[in-house]
Amino acid sequence: MGTALLLVAVVAAAGACLPGSSAQLLGPGRHMQRSYAAHPAPGSARETVPVAHRAAAGVAVRPAPVVNAAVAATATTGAVTHAAAPAPVPAAGSASRRSGSPTFLELMLLGVLLPALIWLAVQLWRERDSRRRSEQRILEFLATAGHELRTPLTAISGYVSLARMGGLADPEKFDVAMDRMTDETRRMSALLDELVLLARLDLRQPLHREPVNLARLCREAVADAQASSPHHPIRLTILPGQYSVIGDRDRLYQVVANLLANVRHHTPVGTRTVLGLGNEDGHRVIEVIDDGPGIPPELRERAFDRFVHGGKPTAPVPKEASGGGNGLGLSVAAAVIGAHGGTLTLEPSERGAWFRIRLPA
């Protein structure tokens, strides 16, 4: 609304400066014409404007007419009489100015206002296009989130219906059904937690701030990942240095855990991973590198988008990590690192995936 009002004001100002408008500006010559248009009548007490001034003003000067006898006779008596000044000859180009042709000032104003009007129109178009894209992303996000939540709810509802019909009378089938419902409930809870976290980060709500020892954090994340999937060996490399940062420890741990879980979910058994920690240009750097099949080229540019899946998991997902695989892990990690003033990037590599975290020291 403010941009539209500004546009209307600029258009009104431009219309006021255009030729033929009620507020048309006068050129420099027109002020002079109005000053010299009315000449005093004979015998008037007002003196005639000096010719030198008229010439300087751009008004053509012609020789004064011969003084008539009455004026000459009066001059002999010593009386002072002012002769009527001849009508001025219009200056060259004055007729064209009176006809409404634009002056230099008007052209200069148009040269300034026209680009401004074009710029405002472009900004309005971009703002409208950006709003349309944002609305489209929100609709897609809601549709995908609803689909992701519907999957576990459908499984739980199916097991409940089966139990009501007596299909779970067998104790073994009952235990299996309970395990599956527990897994789906955990998955739904993890999805809701990540959606709430993304909403908080989008609203720029502050995270908890405290000193965090990244070296200890990485050791704990590696130990937990090895316990969850012992068939994915992980090597931890910490270079000498100080690794303290100010941030939310739980969220930073979640980032490292998500990157390690991403390897477990989308690489075959036996894939080796290296977790490295070092310093670079005043930043703490954490790298997660694996020798798996890597991320498909068509997904590399959208790896950090929400609900982007890397395909079917190539390894069974442990029960402890049943909340993963919903396409939000990398987007949550990128949002958390961004909230800490850092960056999370996917670096080019010949084999496997190479994720790099940079946090300000």
Coordinates of C-alpha atoms in Angstrom, one line a residue:
M1 CA 0.0 0.0 0.0
G2 CA 2.8 2.4 0.9
T3 CA 4.5 1.8 -2.5
A4 CA 1.3 2.4 -4.4
L5 CA 0.7 5.7 -2.6
L6 CA 4.3 6.7 -3.4
L7 CA 3.7 5.9 -7.1
V8 CA 0.5 8.0 -7.2
A9 CA 2.3 10.9 -5.6
V10 CA 5.2 10.7 -8.1
V11 CA 2.7 10.4 -11.1
A12 CA 0.9 13.5 -9.8
A13 CA 4.1 15.4 -9.5
A14 CA 5.1 14.4 -13.0
G15 CA 1.7 15.5 -14.4
A16 CA 2.2 18.9 -12.7
C17 CA 5.5 19.4 -14.6
L18 CA 4.2 18.3 -18.0
P19 CA 3.5 21.0 -20.7
G20 CA -0.1 22.3 -20.7
S21 CA -0.8 21.5 -17.0
S22 CA -2.3 24.0 -14.6
A23 CA 0.9 24.2 -12.6
Q24 CA 3.2 24.5 -15.7
L25 CA 6.6 25.9 -14.9
L26 CA 7.8 29.0 -16.6
G27 CA 11.1 29.1 -18.4
P28 CA 13.7 31.7 -17.6
G29 CA 12.6 33.8 -20.6
R30 CA 8.9 33.8 -19.5
H31 CA 9.7 35.6 -16.3
M32 CA 11.4 38.3 -18.3
Q33 CA 8.4 38.6 -20.7
R34 CA 6.0 39.2 -17.8
S35 CA 8.3 41.8 -16.3
Y36 CA 8.5 43.8 -19.6
A37 CA 5.1 43.0 -21.1
A38 CA 3.3 46.1 -19.6
H39 CA 5.0 49.4 -20.4
P40 CA 4.0 52.7 -18.8
A41 CA 1.6 54.9 -20.7
P42 CA 2.8 58.4 -21.7
G43 CA 3.0 60.7 -18.7
S44 CA 3.2 57.8 -16.3
A45 CA 5.4 58.3 -13.2
R46 CA 7.1 54.9 -13.7
E47 CA 10.4 55.1 -15.5
T48 CA 11.1 53.0 -18.6
V49 CA 13.4 50.0 -18.0
P50 CA 16.9 50.7 -19.2
V51 CA 17.7 49.2 -22.6
A52 CA 20.8 47.6 -21.3
H53 CA 18.7 45.6 -18.9
R54 CA 16.3 44.7 -21.6
A55 CA 19.1 43.5 -23.9
A56 CA 20.5 41.5 -21.1
A57 CA 17.1 39.9 -20.5
G58 CA 17.0 38.7 -24.1
V59 CA 14.5 41.2 -25.5
A60 CA 15.3 42.5 -28.9
V61 CA 15.9 46.3 -29.1
R62 CA 15.1 48.5 -32.0
P63 CA 16.0 52.2 -32.5
A64 CA 13.7 54.7 -30.7
P65 CA 11.4 56.7 -33.0
V66 CA 12.1 60.3 -33.8
V67 CA 11.0 62.7 -31.1
N68 CA 8.0 64.6 -32.3
A69 CA 7.7 68.4 -32.1
A70 CA 5.7 68.5 -28.9
V71 CA 8.3 66.6 -27.0
A72 CA 11.1 68.7 -28.5
A73 CA 9.3 71.9 -27.6
T74 CA 8.7 70.7 -24.1
A75 CA 12.4 69.8 -23.8
T76 CA 13.4 73.4 -24.6
T77 CA 11.4 74.6 -21.6
G78 CA 13.3 72.3 -19.3
A79 CA 10.3 70.2 -18.3
V80 CA 11.0 66.5 -18.0
T81 CA 8.6 64.3 -19.9
H82 CA 8.8 60.5 -20.5
A83 CA 8.1 59.3 -23.9
A84 CA 6.0 56.3 -24.5
A85 CA 8.2 53.2 -24.9
P86 CA 7.7 51.3 -28.1
A87 CA 6.2 47.9 -28.0
P88 CA 8.9 45.3 -27.5
V89 CA 9.7 42.9 -30.3
P90 CA 9.1 39.3 -29.2
A91 CA 12.3 37.4 -28.7
A92 CA 13.2 34.6 -31.0
G93 CA 11.6 31.4 -29.8
S94 CA 9.1 33.0 -27.5
A95 CA 6.2 32.0 -29.6
S96 CA 7.2 28.4 -29.5
R97 CA 7.5 28.6 -25.6
R98 CA 4.0 30.1 -25.4
S99 CA 2.7 27.3 -27.5
G100 CA 3.4 24.8 -24.8
S101 CA 6.8 23.3 -25.9
P102 CA 8.8 21.8 -22.9
T103 CA 11.6 23.8 -21.5
F104 CA 15.0 22.5 -20.4
L105 CA 13.9 22.3 -16.8
E106 CA 10.8 20.3 -17.8
L107 CA 12.8 17.9 -19.8
M108 CA 15.3 17.5 -17.0
L109 CA 12.5 16.7 -14.5
L110 CA 11.0 14.1 -16.9
G111 CA 14.4 12.5 -17.3
V112 CA 14.5 12.0 -13.5
L113 CA 10.9 11.0 -12.9
L114 CA 10.6 8.6 -15.8
P115 CA 13.3 6.2 -14.6
A116 CA 11.8 6.5 -11.1
L117 CA 8.4 5.5 -12.4
I118 CA 9.9 2.6 -14.3
W119 CA 11.8 1.5 -11.2
L120 CA 8.7 1.6 -9.0
A121 CA 6.8 -0.4 -11.5
V122 CA 9.5 -3.1 -11.6
Q123 CA 9.6 -3.2 -7.8
L124 CA 5.8 -3.6 -7.6
W125 CA 6.0 -6.5 -10.1
R126 CA 8.8 -8.2 -8.2
E127 CA 7.0 -7.8 -4.9
R128 CA 3.9 -9.3 -6.4
D129 CA 5.9 -12.2 -7.9
S130 CA 7.7 -12.8 -4.7
R131 CA 4.5 -12.9 -2.7
R132 CA 3.0 -15.4 -5.2
R133 CA 6.0 -17.7 -4.9
S134 CA 5.9 -17.5 -1.1
E135 CA 2.2 -18.4 -1.1
Q136 CA 3.0 -21.3 -3.4
R137 CA 5.8 -22.6 -1.2
I138 CA 3.5 -22.4 1.9
L139 CA 0.8 -24.4 0.1
E140 CA 3.3 -27.0 -1.0
F141 CA 4.8 -27.2 2.5
L142 CA 1.4 -27.7 4.1
A143 CA 0.4 -30.4 1.6
T144 CA 3.7 -32.3 2.1
A145 CA 3.6 -32.0 5.9
G146 CA 0.0 -33.3 5.9
H147 CA 1.1 -36.2 3.7
E148 CA 4.0 -37.0 6.0
L149 CA 1.8 -36.9 9.1
R150 CA -0.9 -39.0 7.4
T151 CA 1.4 -42.0 6.8
P152 CA 2.0 -42.8 10.5
L153 CA -1.5 -42.0 11.4
T154 CA -2.8 -44.4 8.8
A155 CA -0.6 -47.2 10.1
I156 CA -1.7 -46.7 13.7
S157 CA -5.3 -46.5 12.6
G158 CA -5.0 -49.8 10.7
Y159 CA -3.5 -51.6 13.7
V160 CA -6.3 -50.3 15.9
S161 CA -9.0 -51.5 13.5
L162 CA -7.3 -54.9 13.3
A163 CA -7.2 -55.2 17.0
R164 CA -10.9 -54.4 17.3
M165 CA -11.8 -57.1 14.8
G166 CA -9.9 -59.6 16.8
G167 CA -7.0 -59.9 14.4
L168 CA -4.4 -59.5 17.2
A169 CA -5.5 -62.3 19.4
D170 CA -2.2 -64.1 18.9
P171 CA 0.3 -62.7 21.4
E172 CA 3.1 -62.7 18.8
K173 CA 1.0 -60.6 16.3
F174 CA 0.0 -58.3 19.2
D175 CA 3.6 -57.6 20.1
V176 CA 4.5 -56.9 16.4
A177 CA 1.6 -54.5 16.1
M178 CA 2.6 -52.7 19.3
D179 CA 6.2 -52.3 18.1
R180 CA 5.0 -50.9 14.8
M181 CA 2.6 -48.4 16.4
T182 CA 5.4 -47.4 18.8
D183 CA 7.7 -46.7 15.8
E184 CA 5.1 -44.8 13.9
T185 CA 4.3 -42.7 17.0
R186 CA 8.0 -41.9 17.4
R187 CA 8.3 -41.0 13.8
M188 CA 5.3 -38.7 14.0
S189 CA 6.6 -37.1 17.2
A190 CA 10.0 -36.4 15.6
L191 CA 8.3 -34.9 12.5
L192 CA 6.2 -32.6 14.6
D193 CA 9.3 -31.5 16.6
E194 CA 11.2 -30.7 13.5
L195 CA 8.3 -28.7 12.0
V196 CA 8.0 -26.7 15.2
L197 CA 11.7 -26.0 15.2
L198 CA 11.6 -24.8 11.6
A199 CA 8.7 -22.6 12.4
R200 CA 10.6 -21.1 15.3
L201 CA 13.7 -20.5 13.2
D202 CA 11.6 -18.9 10.4
L203 CA 10.2 -16.5 13.0
R204 CA 13.7 -15.7 14.1
Q205 CA 13.0 -16.7 17.7
P206 CA 16.2 -16.7 19.7
L207 CA 17.9 -20.0 20.6
H208 CA 19.5 -20.9 23.9
R209 CA 23.0 -19.5 24.2
E210 CA 25.8 -21.0 26.3
P211 CA 29.4 -22.0 25.9
V212 CA 29.7 -25.2 23.8
N213 CA 32.7 -27.5 23.5
L214 CA 32.5 -28.8 20.0
A215 CA 35.2 -31.4 20.5
R216 CA 33.2 -33.1 23.3
L217 CA 30.0 -32.7 21.3
C218 CA 31.5 -34.5 18.3
R219 CA 32.8 -37.3 20.4
E220 CA 29.4 -37.9 21.9
A221 CA 27.7 -37.8 18.5
V222 CA 30.1 -40.4 17.1
A223 CA 29.6 -42.7 20.1
D224 CA 25.8 -42.5 19.7
A225 CA 26.0 -43.1 15.9
Q226 CA 28.2 -46.1 16.3
A227 CA 25.9 -47.6 18.9
S228 CA 22.9 -47.1 16.6
S229 CA 24.6 -48.6 13.5
P230 CA 27.9 -50.5 14.2
H231 CA 28.1 -51.6 10.6
H232 CA 28.8 -48.0 9.5
P233 CA 32.3 -47.3 10.9
I234 CA 33.1 -43.7 11.8
R235 CA 36.6 -42.2 12.3
L236 CA 36.8 -39.0 14.4
T237 CA 39.7 -36.6 13.6
I238 CA 40.2 -33.5 15.8
L239 CA 43.1 -31.2 15.0
P240 CA 44.9 -29.3 17.8
G241 CA 43.2 -26.1 18.8
Q242 CA 40.4 -24.5 20.8
Y243 CA 36.8 -25.4 19.9
S244 CA 34.5 -23.4 22.1
V245 CA 31.6 -21.5 20.6
I246 CA 28.5 -19.7 22.0
G247 CA 25.3 -21.4 21.0
D248 CA 22.6 -23.9 21.6
R249 CA 24.3 -27.2 22.5
D250 CA 21.2 -29.4 21.9
R251 CA 20.6 -27.9 18.5
L252 CA 24.3 -28.2 17.4
Y253 CA 24.3 -31.8 18.6
Q254 CA 21.2 -32.4 16.5
V255 CA 22.9 -31.0 13.4
V256 CA 25.9 -33.4 13.7
A257 CA 23.6 -36.3 14.6
N258 CA 21.4 -35.6 11.5
L259 CA 24.5 -35.6 9.2
L260 CA 25.7 -38.9 10.6
A261 CA 22.1 -40.3 10.5
N262 CA 21.9 -39.2 6.8
V263 CA 24.9 -41.5 6.1
R264 CA 23.3 -44.4 7.9
H265 CA 20.0 -44.0 6.1
H266 CA 21.2 -43.6 2.5
T267 CA 24.4 -45.6 2.2
P268 CA 25.0 -49.4 2.2
V269 CA 26.4 -51.3 5.2
G270 CA 30.1 -50.9 5.5
T271 CA 30.2 -47.3 4.2
R272 CA 33.0 -45.5 6.1
T273 CA 32.6 -42.0 7.4
V274 CA 35.1 -39.4 8.6
L275 CA 34.0 -36.7 11.1
G276 CA 36.7 -33.9 11.2
L277 CA 37.0 -30.8 13.4
G278 CA 39.4 -28.0 12.9
N279 CA 39.8 -24.2 12.7
E280 CA 39.9 -22.0 9.6
D281 CA 40.0 -18.2 9.3
G282 CA 38.5 -17.6 12.7
H283 CA 35.8 -20.2 12.2
R284 CA 35.2 -23.7 13.7
V285 CA 34.9 -26.2 10.9
I286 CA 33.1 -29.5 11.2
E287 CA 33.2 -31.9 8.2
V288 CA 31.3 -35.1 7.6
I289 CA 32.7 -37.1 4.6
D290 CA 31.6 -40.6 3.5
D291 CA 32.6 -42.9 0.7
G292 CA 29.1 -44.0 -0.2
P293 CA 27.3 -43.5 -3.5
G294 CA 26.8 -39.8 -2.9
I295 CA 23.9 -37.5 -3.6
P296 CA 22.4 -37.7 -7.1
P297 CA 23.3 -34.7 -9.3
E298 CA 19.6 -33.8 -9.7
L299 CA 19.2 -33.4 -5.9
R300 CA 22.4 -31.6 -5.1
E301 CA 21.0 -28.1 -5.6
R302 CA 17.9 -29.0 -3.6
A303 CA 19.6 -31.0 -0.9
F304 CA 18.7 -28.4 1.9
D305 CA 15.1 -27.9 0.7
R306 CA 12.3 -29.2 2.9
F307 CA 10.8 -32.6 2.3
V308 CA 13.5 -33.5 -0.3
H309 CA 14.1 -37.2 0.0
G310 CA 17.3 -38.9 -1.2
G311 CA 15.4 -42.0 -2.4
K312 CA 14.7 -45.2 -0.5
P313 CA 17.1 -46.0 2.3
T314 CA 19.7 -48.5 1.3
A315 CA 20.1 -49.8 4.9
P316 CA 17.5 -50.7 7.5
V317 CA 16.6 -47.8 9.7
P318 CA 17.3 -48.6 13.4
K319 CA 14.4 -48.2 15.9
E320 CA 16.3 -45.5 17.6
A321 CA 16.3 -43.4 14.4
S322 CA 12.8 -44.3 13.2
G323 CA 11.9 -40.6 13.2
G324 CA 14.4 -39.9 10.4
G325 CA 13.9 -40.2 6.7
N326 CA 11.2 -37.5 6.5
G327 CA 13.1 -35.1 4.2
L328 CA 13.6 -32.5 6.9
G329 CA 17.0 -33.5 8.4
L330 CA 19.2 -31.4 6.1
S331 CA 16.9 -28.4 6.0
V332 CA 16.7 -28.4 9.9
A333 CA 20.5 -28.6 10.1
A334 CA 21.0 -25.7 7.6
A335 CA 18.4 -23.6 9.5
V336 CA 20.1 -24.3 12.9
I337 CA 23.6 -23.4 11.6
G338 CA 22.2 -20.3 10.0
A339 CA 20.6 -19.2 13.3
H340 CA 24.1 -19.5 14.8
G341 CA 25.6 -17.2 12.1
G342 CA 27.3 -20.0 10.3
T343 CA 26.9 -21.9 7.0
L344 CA 26.3 -25.5 6.0
T345 CA 27.3 -26.5 2.5
L346 CA 27.5 -29.5 0.3
E347 CA 31.0 -29.5 -1.2
P348 CA 31.8 -31.2 -4.6
S349 CA 33.4 -34.5 -4.3
E350 CA 34.4 -37.4 -6.6
R351 CA 32.8 -40.0 -4.4
G352 CA 30.4 -39.9 -1.5
A353 CA 29.0 -36.8 0.2
W354 CA 31.0 -34.0 1.8
F355 CA 29.2 -31.7 4.2
R356 CA 31.0 -28.7 5.7
I357 CA 29.9 -26.6 8.7
R358 CA 31.5 -23.2 9.5
L359 CA 30.7 -21.6 12.8
P360 CA 32.0 -18.2 14.0
A361 CA 34.5 -18.7 16.8

